[in-house]
Amino acid sequence: NYDIYGVTVSEVEVDVLTGAFQIVRVDLMEDCGQSMSPEVDIGQAEGAFMMGLGYFTSEEITFDPDTGSMLNHRTWTYKPPGAKDIPQDFRVYFKKNAPNPFGILKSKATGEPPLCMSASVAFAIREAVMAARKEAGKTDEDWVDMDLPFTVERIWLNGLACREMYTI
């Protein structure tokens, strides 16, 4: 039984007129104990982060309200992250000289924590949307309900885009 510590900082760019976003940079640091294979552990951390990214930004399961059958069971309607969703600058660091006296060969888990740390992207998107709302003059509210996942449609709906914003 042991604790794992980690921190993640994510930088995103959000287009509130379309709802599209890009992940510009992610810095992820994790306490993985004494790594048995740093290359494998980096791959595990990156993969888990991307899996969490799907949970927070694109993978939404919808059901038919009458039959209960799943409506998005194909790749055309269910959107896991793709190659273009990988952060443009993705940096993974492991804490050095932190052997785990309770783990196998002094190691710790490396895949599960980054899945949770990918929430930093959702927080960054939310902050960008709130900044856009403030810039548009909508400052009378401190909180806006935005359900996960933060799909392009949900970002667009919460970004306060209106017809006047689309004119050149």
Coordinates of C-alpha atoms in Angstrom, one line a residue:
N1 CA 0.0 0.0 0.0
Y2 CA 1.6 3.3 -1.1
D3 CA 0.7 6.8 -2.3
I4 CA 1.4 8.2 -5.8
Y5 CA 1.9 11.9 -6.4
G6 CA 1.7 13.7 -9.6
V7 CA 1.1 17.1 -11.2
T8 CA 0.0 18.2 -14.6
V9 CA -0.2 21.6 -16.4
S10 CA -2.1 21.8 -19.6
E11 CA -2.2 24.7 -22.1
V12 CA -5.0 24.7 -24.6
E13 CA -6.3 27.0 -27.4
V14 CA -10.1 27.1 -27.8
D15 CA -12.0 28.6 -30.7
V16 CA -15.3 29.6 -29.1
L17 CA -16.8 30.4 -32.5
T18 CA -16.5 26.7 -33.6
G19 CA -15.9 24.8 -30.3
A20 CA -12.7 23.4 -31.7
F21 CA -9.7 23.2 -29.4
Q22 CA -6.0 22.2 -29.5
I23 CA -3.8 21.0 -26.7
V24 CA -0.7 23.1 -27.1
R25 CA 1.4 21.7 -24.3
V26 CA 1.2 19.3 -21.4
D27 CA 3.8 18.9 -18.7
L28 CA 3.2 15.8 -16.6
M29 CA 5.3 14.9 -13.6
E30 CA 4.7 11.6 -11.7
D31 CA 6.2 9.8 -8.8
C32 CA 6.7 6.3 -10.2
G33 CA 9.1 5.1 -7.6
Q34 CA 12.2 3.5 -9.1
S35 CA 11.4 2.9 -12.8
M36 CA 12.3 -0.6 -14.1
S37 CA 12.0 0.6 -17.7
P38 CA 11.7 4.4 -18.1
E39 CA 10.8 4.1 -21.8
V40 CA 7.9 1.7 -21.1
D41 CA 6.8 3.9 -18.2
I42 CA 6.7 7.0 -20.4
G43 CA 4.6 5.1 -22.9
Q44 CA 2.2 4.0 -20.2
A45 CA 1.9 7.5 -18.8
E46 CA 1.3 9.0 -22.3
G47 CA -1.2 6.3 -23.2
A48 CA -3.1 6.6 -20.0
F49 CA -3.2 10.4 -20.4
M50 CA -4.7 10.0 -23.9
M51 CA -7.3 7.5 -22.6
G52 CA -8.3 10.0 -19.9
L53 CA -8.4 12.8 -22.5
G54 CA -11.0 10.8 -24.4
Y55 CA -13.1 10.5 -21.3
F56 CA -12.9 14.2 -20.6
T57 CA -13.3 15.6 -24.2
S58 CA -14.8 13.3 -26.7
E59 CA -16.1 9.9 -25.6
E60 CA -19.8 10.2 -24.9
I61 CA -22.1 7.2 -24.8
T62 CA -25.7 7.9 -25.8
F63 CA -28.7 5.7 -25.5
D64 CA -32.1 5.6 -27.2
P65 CA -34.6 6.9 -24.6
D66 CA -37.3 4.4 -25.8
T67 CA -35.3 1.2 -26.3
G68 CA -32.2 1.7 -24.2
S69 CA -30.0 0.6 -27.1
M70 CA -26.7 2.4 -27.6
L71 CA -26.8 4.9 -30.4
N72 CA -23.1 5.5 -30.9
H73 CA -21.6 2.1 -31.2
R74 CA -19.5 2.8 -34.3
T75 CA -16.4 4.9 -35.0
W76 CA -18.6 7.3 -37.0
T77 CA -20.5 8.2 -33.9
Y78 CA -18.2 7.3 -31.0
K79 CA -15.1 9.4 -30.9
P80 CA -12.0 8.2 -29.0
P81 CA -8.9 10.4 -29.3
G82 CA -6.9 10.2 -32.5
A83 CA -3.4 11.1 -33.5
K84 CA -4.3 14.7 -34.0
D85 CA -5.5 15.0 -30.4
I86 CA -2.1 14.3 -29.0
P87 CA -0.7 17.4 -27.3
Q88 CA 1.6 19.4 -29.7
D89 CA 4.3 19.5 -26.9
F90 CA 3.9 16.5 -24.5
R91 CA 6.5 16.3 -21.7
V92 CA 6.6 13.5 -19.2
Y93 CA 8.9 13.6 -16.2
F94 CA 9.4 11.1 -13.4
K95 CA 10.5 12.1 -9.9
K96 CA 14.1 11.0 -9.4
N97 CA 15.5 9.1 -6.5
A98 CA 12.2 8.1 -5.0
P99 CA 12.3 4.4 -4.6
N100 CA 9.1 2.8 -3.2
P101 CA 10.1 0.4 -0.3
F102 CA 6.7 -1.3 -0.6
G103 CA 6.6 -2.0 -4.4
I104 CA 8.0 -4.7 -6.6
L105 CA 11.6 -3.7 -7.3
K106 CA 10.9 -0.4 -5.6
S107 CA 8.5 0.7 -8.4
K108 CA 5.0 2.2 -8.4
A109 CA 2.1 2.2 -10.9
T110 CA 2.7 4.4 -13.9
G111 CA -0.5 4.0 -16.0
E112 CA -3.4 4.8 -13.8
P113 CA -2.4 8.2 -12.3
P114 CA -2.0 10.0 -15.7
L115 CA -5.5 8.9 -16.6
C116 CA -6.7 11.0 -13.7
M117 CA -4.2 13.8 -14.4
S118 CA -5.7 14.3 -17.8
A119 CA -8.5 16.2 -16.1
S120 CA -6.1 19.2 -16.3
V121 CA -7.1 19.5 -20.0
A122 CA -10.8 19.7 -19.1
F123 CA -10.0 22.4 -16.5
A124 CA -8.0 24.4 -19.0
I125 CA -10.8 24.2 -21.6
R126 CA -13.3 25.4 -19.0
E127 CA -11.0 28.3 -18.0
A128 CA -10.7 29.3 -21.6
V129 CA -14.5 29.2 -22.1
M130 CA -15.0 31.3 -19.0
A131 CA -12.4 33.8 -20.1
A132 CA -14.2 34.1 -23.5
R133 CA -17.5 34.6 -21.7
K134 CA -15.9 37.4 -19.6
E135 CA -14.4 39.0 -22.7
A136 CA -17.9 38.9 -24.3
G137 CA -19.3 40.9 -21.3
K138 CA -21.0 37.9 -19.7
T139 CA -19.6 38.5 -16.2
D140 CA -22.8 38.1 -14.0
E141 CA -22.0 34.5 -13.2
D142 CA -19.2 32.8 -11.5
W143 CA -20.1 29.3 -12.6
V144 CA -21.6 27.7 -15.7
D145 CA -22.7 24.1 -15.8
M146 CA -20.6 22.3 -18.4
D147 CA -21.2 18.5 -18.5
L148 CA -18.4 16.2 -19.5
P149 CA -17.2 15.3 -22.0
F150 CA -16.3 18.7 -23.3
T151 CA -17.2 18.0 -26.9
V152 CA -16.8 20.5 -29.6
E153 CA -20.6 21.1 -29.4
R154 CA -20.6 21.7 -25.7
I155 CA -17.7 24.1 -25.9
W156 CA -19.5 26.0 -28.7
L157 CA -22.8 26.1 -26.8
N158 CA -21.1 27.5 -23.7
G159 CA -18.8 29.9 -25.5
L160 CA -21.7 32.4 -26.1
A161 CA -21.1 32.5 -29.9
C162 CA -23.9 34.5 -31.6
R163 CA -24.6 35.4 -35.2
E164 CA -22.9 38.8 -34.9
M165 CA -19.6 37.2 -34.0
Y166 CA -19.5 35.4 -37.4
T167 CA -19.5 38.5 -39.5
I168 CA -16.2 39.8 -41.0

